[in-house]
Amino acid sequence: RGLYAPFESGQKSGSADVYEHEMPGGQYTNLLFQSQQLGLSGRWPAIKKAYAAANNLCGDIIKVTPSSKVVGDLAQFMVANDLTEQDVRDQAESLDFPVSVVEYFQGY
């Protein structure tokens, strides 16, 4: 296990909050890493909560690649811009959504 330590996310065990955000296991660590790269690591609990909201906005979709990435990108966008689920609904026409989200809804 020591050999892989430099590549670990720091997540040592699972968490029951998966029942609240429904984030796939593999995406959990990837999104945690991405949030750190975006300077949002201190807001990880908010990202997990926003993930559930983003999933609702996307229609409670089955989350597999690429749909799980879309939900994750939208969640990080929401947190970075301090947007609630209702804010996204109300301001959708004026928001500059991530490309992955726009392309997903365009059918790519």
mmCIF file of N, CA and C in Angstrom:
data_model
loop_
_atom_site.group_PDB
_atom_site.id
_atom_site.type_symbol
_atom_site.label_atom_id
_atom_site.label_comp_id
_atom_site.label_asym_id
_atom_site.label_seq_id
_atom_site.Cartn_x
_atom_site.Cartn_y
_atom_site.Cartn_z
ATOM 1 N N ARG A 1 0.814 -1.191 0.000
ATOM 2 C CA ARG A 1 0.000 0.000 0.000
ATOM 3 C C ARG A 1 0.864 1.264 0.000
ATOM 4 N N GLY A 2 2.032 1.176 0.619
ATOM 5 C CA GLY A 2 2.935 2.318 0.677
ATOM 6 C C GLY A 2 3.384 2.788 -0.693
ATOM 7 N N LEU A 3 3.505 1.857 -1.626
ATOM 8 C CA LEU A 3 3.924 2.185 -2.985
ATOM 9 C C LEU A 3 2.926 3.127 -3.666
ATOM 10 N N TYR A 4 1.651 2.982 -3.348
ATOM 11 C CA TYR A 4 0.605 3.789 -3.978
ATOM 12 C C TYR A 4 0.262 5.062 -3.202
ATOM 13 N N ALA A 5 0.849 5.252 -2.053
ATOM 14 C CA ALA A 5 0.530 6.389 -1.184
ATOM 15 C C ALA A 5 0.587 7.740 -1.895
ATOM 16 N N PRO A 6 1.581 7.984 -2.757
ATOM 17 C CA PRO A 6 1.619 9.293 -3.426
ATOM 18 C C PRO A 6 0.413 9.556 -4.335
ATOM 19 N N PHE A 7 -0.292 8.502 -4.701
ATOM 20 C CA PHE A 7 -1.418 8.644 -5.620
ATOM 21 C C PHE A 7 -2.764 8.606 -4.914
ATOM 22 N N GLU A 8 -2.756 8.417 -3.607
ATOM 23 C CA GLU A 8 -3.997 8.343 -2.835
ATOM 24 C C GLU A 8 -4.613 9.725 -2.666
ATOM 25 N N SER A 9 -5.919 9.759 -2.492
ATOM 26 C CA SER A 9 -6.643 11.023 -2.351
ATOM 27 C C SER A 9 -6.717 11.505 -0.907
ATOM 28 N N GLY A 10 -6.360 10.634 0.022
ATOM 29 C CA GLY A 10 -6.506 10.977 1.432
ATOM 30 C C GLY A 10 -7.780 10.405 2.021
ATOM 31 N N GLN A 11 -8.652 9.905 1.178
ATOM 32 C CA GLN A 11 -9.895 9.277 1.621
ATOM 33 C C GLN A 11 -9.572 7.868 2.094
ATOM 34 N N LYS A 12 -9.666 7.627 3.396
ATOM 35 C CA LYS A 12 -9.263 6.341 3.963
ATOM 36 C C LYS A 12 -10.399 5.340 4.074
ATOM 37 N N SER A 13 -11.624 5.806 4.040
ATOM 38 C CA SER A 13 -12.756 4.888 4.160
ATOM 39 C C SER A 13 -13.978 5.477 3.470
ATOM 40 N N GLY A 14 -14.983 4.647 3.330
ATOM 41 C CA GLY A 14 -16.227 5.097 2.736
ATOM 42 C C GLY A 14 -16.999 5.968 3.716
ATOM 43 N N SER A 15 -18.102 6.510 3.256
ATOM 44 C CA SER A 15 -18.909 7.394 4.093
ATOM 45 C C SER A 15 -20.385 7.177 3.765
ATOM 46 N N ALA A 16 -21.216 7.226 4.795
ATOM 47 C CA ALA A 16 -22.652 7.028 4.595
ATOM 48 C C ALA A 16 -23.304 8.184 3.847
ATOM 49 N N ASP A 17 -22.603 9.314 3.700
ATOM 50 C CA ASP A 17 -23.225 10.435 2.979
ATOM 51 C C ASP A 17 -23.394 10.157 1.489
ATOM 52 N N VAL A 18 -22.876 9.030 1.023
ATOM 53 C CA VAL A 18 -23.090 8.636 -0.367
ATOM 54 C C VAL A 18 -24.585 8.466 -0.646
ATOM 55 N N TYR A 19 -25.359 8.151 0.380
ATOM 56 C CA TYR A 19 -26.800 8.007 0.202
ATOM 57 C C TYR A 19 -27.489 9.347 -0.012
ATOM 58 N N GLU A 20 -26.814 10.417 0.356
ATOM 59 C CA GLU A 20 -27.378 11.748 0.156
ATOM 60 C C GLU A 20 -26.989 12.330 -1.198
ATOM 61 N N HIS A 21 -25.706 12.211 -1.584
ATOM 62 C CA HIS A 21 -25.270 12.827 -2.840
ATOM 63 C C HIS A 21 -25.266 11.866 -4.020
ATOM 64 N N GLU A 22 -25.258 10.559 -3.782
ATOM 65 C CA GLU A 22 -25.295 9.534 -4.824
ATOM 66 C C GLU A 22 -24.158 9.656 -5.836
ATOM 67 N N MET A 23 -23.000 10.067 -5.364
ATOM 68 C CA MET A 23 -21.829 10.196 -6.230
ATOM 69 C C MET A 23 -21.169 8.822 -6.403
ATOM 70 N N PRO A 24 -20.908 8.405 -7.633
ATOM 71 C CA PRO A 24 -20.227 7.124 -7.838
ATOM 72 C C PRO A 24 -18.860 7.105 -7.146
ATOM 73 N N GLY A 25 -18.472 5.945 -6.642
ATOM 74 C CA GLY A 25 -17.233 5.816 -5.876
ATOM 75 C C GLY A 25 -15.997 6.319 -6.591
ATOM 76 N N GLY A 26 -15.813 5.923 -7.842
ATOM 77 C CA GLY A 26 -14.635 6.363 -8.589
ATOM 78 C C GLY A 26 -14.629 7.857 -8.828
ATOM 79 N N GLN A 27 -15.801 8.426 -8.964
ATOM 80 C CA GLN A 27 -15.861 9.866 -9.196
ATOM 81 C C GLN A 27 -15.596 10.646 -7.914
ATOM 82 N N TYR A 28 -15.903 10.041 -6.775
ATOM 83 C CA TYR A 28 -15.716 10.722 -5.499
ATOM 84 C C TYR A 28 -14.278 11.220 -5.365
ATOM 85 N N THR A 29 -13.325 10.342 -5.579
ATOM 86 C CA THR A 29 -11.922 10.742 -5.425
ATOM 87 C C THR A 29 -11.479 11.649 -6.568
ATOM 88 N N ASN A 30 -11.982 11.412 -7.782
ATOM 89 C CA ASN A 30 -11.620 12.281 -8.905
ATOM 90 C C ASN A 30 -12.137 13.701 -8.697
ATOM 91 N N LEU A 31 -13.373 13.822 -8.230
ATOM 92 C CA LEU A 31 -13.953 15.141 -8.008
ATOM 93 C C LEU A 31 -13.267 15.845 -6.838
ATOM 94 N N LEU A 32 -12.882 15.072 -5.830
ATOM 95 C CA LEU A 32 -12.132 15.643 -4.707
ATOM 96 C C LEU A 32 -10.821 16.242 -5.219
ATOM 97 N N PHE A 33 -10.113 15.513 -6.073
ATOM 98 C CA PHE A 33 -8.859 16.010 -6.654
ATOM 99 C C PHE A 33 -9.115 17.251 -7.506
ATOM 100 N N GLN A 34 -10.145 17.211 -8.351
ATOM 101 C CA GLN A 34 -10.465 18.359 -9.203
ATOM 102 C C GLN A 34 -10.804 19.591 -8.362
ATOM 103 N N SER A 35 -11.543 19.380 -7.291
ATOM 104 C CA SER A 35 -11.916 20.515 -6.443
ATOM 105 C C SER A 35 -10.677 21.144 -5.809
ATOM 106 N N GLN A 36 -9.698 20.316 -5.476
ATOM 107 C CA GLN A 36 -8.443 20.844 -4.933
ATOM 108 C C GLN A 36 -7.723 21.671 -5.982
ATOM 109 N N GLN A 37 -7.707 21.204 -7.211
ATOM 110 C CA GLN A 37 -7.044 21.918 -8.299
ATOM 111 C C GLN A 37 -7.734 23.253 -8.611
ATOM 112 N N LEU A 38 -9.040 23.311 -8.363
ATOM 113 C CA LEU A 38 -9.802 24.527 -8.624
ATOM 114 C C LEU A 38 -9.833 25.475 -7.422
ATOM 115 N N GLY A 39 -9.142 25.088 -6.350
ATOM 116 C CA GLY A 39 -9.126 25.914 -5.156
ATOM 117 C C GLY A 39 -10.396 25.808 -4.331
ATOM 118 N N LEU A 40 -11.153 24.729 -4.525
ATOM 119 C CA LEU A 40 -12.416 24.546 -3.824
ATOM 120 C C LEU A 40 -12.355 23.461 -2.749
ATOM 121 N N SER A 41 -11.180 22.976 -2.418
ATOM 122 C CA SER A 41 -11.083 21.842 -1.490
ATOM 123 C C SER A 41 -11.667 22.164 -0.120
ATOM 124 N N GLY A 42 -11.598 23.407 0.305
ATOM 125 C CA GLY A 42 -12.197 23.793 1.573
ATOM 126 C C GLY A 42 -13.716 23.781 1.541
ATOM 127 N N ARG A 43 -14.260 23.591 0.344
ATOM 128 C CA ARG A 43 -15.717 23.593 0.174
ATOM 129 C C ARG A 43 -16.240 22.218 -0.252
ATOM 130 N N TRP A 44 -15.470 21.180 0.067
ATOM 131 C CA TRP A 44 -15.834 19.821 -0.322
ATOM 132 C C TRP A 44 -17.234 19.428 0.170
ATOM 133 N N PRO A 45 -17.610 19.712 1.414
ATOM 134 C CA PRO A 45 -18.984 19.379 1.832
ATOM 135 C C PRO A 45 -20.039 20.084 0.959
ATOM 136 N N ALA A 46 -19.786 21.322 0.568
ATOM 137 C CA ALA A 46 -20.718 22.049 -0.300
ATOM 138 C C ALA A 46 -20.768 21.426 -1.687
ATOM 139 N N ILE A 47 -19.631 20.940 -2.169
ATOM 140 C CA ILE A 47 -19.603 20.293 -3.491
ATOM 141 C C ILE A 47 -20.421 19.017 -3.465
ATOM 142 N N LYS A 48 -20.298 18.237 -2.409
ATOM 143 C CA LYS A 48 -21.094 17.009 -2.307
ATOM 144 C C LYS A 48 -22.585 17.326 -2.268
ATOM 145 N N LYS A 49 -22.970 18.349 -1.543
ATOM 146 C CA LYS A 49 -24.376 18.749 -1.487
ATOM 147 C C LYS A 49 -24.828 19.269 -2.855
ATOM 148 N N ALA A 50 -23.975 20.057 -3.512
ATOM 149 C CA ALA A 50 -24.300 20.584 -4.839
ATOM 150 C C ALA A 50 -24.374 19.467 -5.875
ATOM 151 N N TYR A 51 -23.639 18.383 -5.655
ATOM 152 C CA TYR A 51 -23.690 17.250 -6.575
ATOM 153 C C TYR A 51 -25.109 16.688 -6.623
ATOM 154 N N ALA A 52 -25.741 16.560 -5.459
ATOM 155 C CA ALA A 52 -27.122 16.073 -5.415
ATOM 156 C C ALA A 52 -28.058 17.053 -6.112
ATOM 157 N N ALA A 53 -27.850 18.347 -5.889
ATOM 158 C CA ALA A 53 -28.678 19.366 -6.542
ATOM 159 C C ALA A 53 -28.462 19.355 -8.055
ATOM 160 N N ALA A 54 -27.211 19.241 -8.475
ATOM 161 C CA ALA A 54 -26.904 19.200 -9.908
ATOM 162 C C ALA A 54 -27.530 17.977 -10.558
ATOM 163 N N ASN A 55 -27.514 16.864 -9.849
ATOM 164 C CA ASN A 55 -28.149 15.662 -10.368
ATOM 165 C C ASN A 55 -29.649 15.887 -10.555
ATOM 166 N N ASN A 56 -30.286 16.559 -9.603
ATOM 167 C CA ASN A 56 -31.710 16.886 -9.749
ATOM 168 C C ASN A 56 -31.941 17.770 -10.965
ATOM 169 N N LEU A 57 -31.070 18.758 -11.150
ATOM 170 C CA LEU A 57 -31.199 19.660 -12.295
ATOM 171 C C LEU A 57 -31.055 18.914 -13.621
ATOM 172 N N CYS A 58 -30.261 17.869 -13.610
ATOM 173 C CA CYS A 58 -30.040 17.078 -14.832
ATOM 174 C C CYS A 58 -31.109 16.001 -15.024
ATOM 175 N N GLY A 59 -32.042 15.894 -14.089
ATOM 176 C CA GLY A 59 -33.131 14.932 -14.237
ATOM 177 C C GLY A 59 -32.926 13.638 -13.481
ATOM 178 N N ASP A 60 -32.089 13.647 -12.441
ATOM 179 C CA ASP A 60 -31.800 12.451 -11.643
ATOM 180 C C ASP A 60 -31.346 11.310 -12.553
ATOM 181 N N ILE A 61 -30.295 11.597 -13.293
ATOM 182 C CA ILE A 61 -29.800 10.681 -14.314
ATOM 183 C C ILE A 61 -28.964 9.550 -13.722
ATOM 184 N N ILE A 62 -28.807 8.499 -14.498
ATOM 185 C CA ILE A 62 -27.885 7.426 -14.138
ATOM 186 C C ILE A 62 -26.490 7.989 -14.347
ATOM 187 N N LYS A 63 -25.673 7.881 -13.327
ATOM 188 C CA LYS A 63 -24.365 8.531 -13.377
ATOM 189 C C LYS A 63 -23.266 7.539 -13.750
ATOM 190 N N VAL A 64 -22.922 7.570 -15.021
ATOM 191 C CA VAL A 64 -21.788 6.839 -15.569
ATOM 192 C C VAL A 64 -21.067 7.824 -16.483
ATOM 193 N N THR A 65 -19.820 7.549 -16.810
ATOM 194 C CA THR A 65 -19.114 8.439 -17.721
ATOM 195 C C THR A 65 -19.860 8.431 -19.055
ATOM 196 N N PRO A 66 -20.209 9.570 -19.621
ATOM 197 C CA PRO A 66 -19.832 10.939 -19.312
ATOM 198 C C PRO A 66 -20.839 11.690 -18.429
ATOM 199 N N SER A 67 -22.001 11.082 -18.144
ATOM 200 C CA SER A 67 -23.024 11.833 -17.403
ATOM 201 C C SER A 67 -22.573 12.194 -15.990
ATOM 202 N N SER A 68 -21.805 11.341 -15.340
ATOM 203 C CA SER A 68 -21.338 11.664 -13.994
ATOM 204 C C SER A 68 -20.394 12.862 -14.014
ATOM 205 N N LYS A 69 -19.605 12.985 -15.080
ATOM 206 C CA LYS A 69 -18.706 14.135 -15.204
ATOM 207 C C LYS A 69 -19.505 15.427 -15.364
ATOM 208 N N VAL A 70 -20.580 15.373 -16.115
ATOM 209 C CA VAL A 70 -21.436 16.542 -16.309
ATOM 210 C C VAL A 70 -22.010 16.998 -14.973
ATOM 211 N N VAL A 71 -22.514 16.051 -14.191
ATOM 212 C CA VAL A 71 -23.080 16.379 -12.881
ATOM 213 C C VAL A 71 -21.993 16.969 -11.982
ATOM 214 N N GLY A 72 -20.803 16.384 -11.999
ATOM 215 C CA GLY A 72 -19.691 16.899 -11.195
ATOM 216 C C GLY A 72 -19.257 18.290 -11.622
ATOM 217 N N ASP A 73 -19.175 18.514 -12.917
ATOM 218 C CA ASP A 73 -18.796 19.844 -13.425
ATOM 219 C C ASP A 73 -19.835 20.890 -13.024
ATOM 220 N N LEU A 74 -21.105 20.515 -13.129
ATOM 221 C CA LEU A 74 -22.168 21.443 -12.753
ATOM 222 C C LEU A 74 -22.123 21.726 -11.252
ATOM 223 N N ALA A 75 -21.866 20.709 -10.454
ATOM 224 C CA ALA A 75 -21.778 20.897 -8.998
ATOM 225 C C ALA A 75 -20.655 21.864 -8.640
ATOM 226 N N GLN A 76 -19.483 21.682 -9.242
ATOM 227 C CA GLN A 76 -18.362 22.582 -8.957
ATOM 228 C C GLN A 76 -18.650 23.999 -9.442
ATOM 229 N N PHE A 77 -19.303 24.109 -10.576
ATOM 230 C CA PHE A 77 -19.711 25.414 -11.103
ATOM 231 C C PHE A 77 -20.650 26.105 -10.119
ATOM 232 N N MET A 78 -21.599 25.357 -9.590
ATOM 233 C CA MET A 78 -22.552 25.915 -8.647
ATOM 234 C C MET A 78 -21.846 26.417 -7.390
ATOM 235 N N VAL A 79 -20.928 25.631 -6.859
ATOM 236 C CA VAL A 79 -20.221 26.031 -5.639
ATOM 237 C C VAL A 79 -19.308 27.218 -5.911
ATOM 238 N N ALA A 80 -18.572 27.171 -7.011
ATOM 239 C CA ALA A 80 -17.648 28.264 -7.342
ATOM 240 C C ALA A 80 -18.374 29.595 -7.518
ATOM 241 N N ASN A 81 -19.634 29.520 -7.948
ATOM 242 C CA ASN A 81 -20.419 30.732 -8.188
ATOM 243 C C ASN A 81 -21.494 30.970 -7.130
ATOM 244 N N ASP A 82 -21.422 30.221 -6.038
ATOM 245 C CA ASP A 82 -22.381 30.354 -4.932
ATOM 246 C C ASP A 82 -23.834 30.296 -5.409
ATOM 247 N N LEU A 83 -24.142 29.288 -6.209
ATOM 248 C CA LEU A 83 -25.479 29.125 -6.759
ATOM 249 C C LEU A 83 -26.207 27.955 -6.099
ATOM 250 N N THR A 84 -27.459 28.168 -5.773
ATOM 251 C CA THR A 84 -28.300 27.078 -5.296
ATOM 252 C C THR A 84 -28.988 26.443 -6.501
ATOM 253 N N GLU A 85 -29.666 25.345 -6.246
ATOM 254 C CA GLU A 85 -30.427 24.706 -7.320
ATOM 255 C C GLU A 85 -31.465 25.683 -7.883
ATOM 256 N N GLN A 86 -32.128 26.417 -7.004
ATOM 257 C CA GLN A 86 -33.138 27.375 -7.453
ATOM 258 C C GLN A 86 -32.499 28.535 -8.229
ATOM 259 N N ASP A 87 -31.308 28.968 -7.802
ATOM 260 C CA ASP A 87 -30.600 30.021 -8.535
ATOM 261 C C ASP A 87 -30.332 29.590 -9.974
ATOM 262 N N VAL A 88 -29.914 28.347 -10.145
ATOM 263 C CA VAL A 88 -29.620 27.840 -11.491
ATOM 264 C C VAL A 88 -30.895 27.847 -12.335
ATOM 265 N N ARG A 89 -31.980 27.410 -11.735
ATOM 266 C CA ARG A 89 -33.262 27.416 -12.469
ATOM 267 C C ARG A 89 -33.667 28.849 -12.855
ATOM 268 N N ASP A 90 -33.540 29.751 -11.901
ATOM 269 C CA ASP A 90 -33.980 31.134 -12.127
ATOM 270 C C ASP A 90 -33.075 31.903 -13.087
ATOM 271 N N GLN A 91 -31.775 31.598 -13.071
ATOM 272 C CA GLN A 91 -30.808 32.380 -13.851
ATOM 273 C C GLN A 91 -30.239 31.616 -15.050
ATOM 274 N N ALA A 92 -30.824 30.483 -15.391
ATOM 275 C CA ALA A 92 -30.258 29.600 -16.416
ATOM 276 C C ALA A 92 -29.941 30.312 -17.728
ATOM 277 N N GLU A 93 -30.786 31.220 -18.142
ATOM 278 C CA GLU A 93 -30.581 31.892 -19.428
ATOM 279 C C GLU A 93 -29.355 32.799 -19.424
ATOM 280 N N SER A 94 -28.938 33.251 -18.263
ATOM 281 C CA SER A 94 -27.819 34.193 -18.207
ATOM 282 C C SER A 94 -26.525 33.573 -17.666
ATOM 283 N N LEU A 95 -26.544 32.313 -17.291
ATOM 284 C CA LEU A 95 -25.354 31.674 -16.742
ATOM 285 C C LEU A 95 -24.455 31.134 -17.847
ATOM 286 N N ASP A 96 -23.160 31.187 -17.616
ATOM 287 C CA ASP A 96 -22.171 30.666 -18.550
ATOM 288 C C ASP A 96 -21.756 29.272 -18.070
ATOM 289 N N PHE A 97 -22.570 28.279 -18.403
ATOM 290 C CA PHE A 97 -22.362 26.914 -17.926
ATOM 291 C C PHE A 97 -21.079 26.310 -18.488
ATOM 292 N N PRO A 98 -20.505 25.336 -17.775
ATOM 293 C CA PRO A 98 -19.344 24.618 -18.312
ATOM 294 C C PRO A 98 -19.696 23.971 -19.659
ATOM 295 N N VAL A 99 -18.723 23.875 -20.525
ATOM 296 C CA VAL A 99 -18.923 23.308 -21.863
ATOM 297 C C VAL A 99 -19.506 21.901 -21.779
ATOM 298 N N SER A 100 -19.024 21.098 -20.830
ATOM 299 C CA SER A 100 -19.521 19.723 -20.717
ATOM 300 C C SER A 100 -21.024 19.685 -20.459
ATOM 301 N N VAL A 101 -21.516 20.619 -19.679
ATOM 302 C CA VAL A 101 -22.945 20.678 -19.365
ATOM 303 C C VAL A 101 -23.738 21.097 -20.608
ATOM 304 N N VAL A 102 -23.266 22.121 -21.284
ATOM 305 C CA VAL A 102 -23.945 22.584 -22.501
ATOM 306 C C VAL A 102 -23.976 21.475 -23.554
ATOM 307 N N GLU A 103 -22.836 20.841 -23.780
ATOM 308 C CA GLU A 103 -22.780 19.785 -24.789
ATOM 309 C C GLU A 103 -23.634 18.582 -24.420
ATOM 310 N N TYR A 104 -23.719 18.265 -23.146
ATOM 311 C CA TYR A 104 -24.555 17.150 -22.708
ATOM 312 C C TYR A 104 -26.012 17.407 -23.108
ATOM 313 N N PHE A 105 -26.466 18.617 -22.834
ATOM 314 C CA PHE A 105 -27.866 18.942 -23.155
ATOM 315 C C PHE A 105 -28.081 19.169 -24.653
ATOM 316 N N GLN A 106 -27.007 19.352 -25.393
ATOM 317 C CA GLN A 106 -27.111 19.446 -26.846
ATOM 318 C C GLN A 106 -27.078 18.057 -27.487
ATOM 319 N N GLY A 107 -26.824 17.044 -26.677
ATOM 320 C CA GLY A 107 -26.853 15.672 -27.185
ATOM 321 C C GLY A 107 -25.514 15.099 -27.600
ATOM 322 N N TYR A 108 -24.420 15.757 -27.251
ATOM 323 C CA TYR A 108 -23.104 15.239 -27.624
ATOM 324 C C TYR A 108 -22.686 14.132 -26.708
#
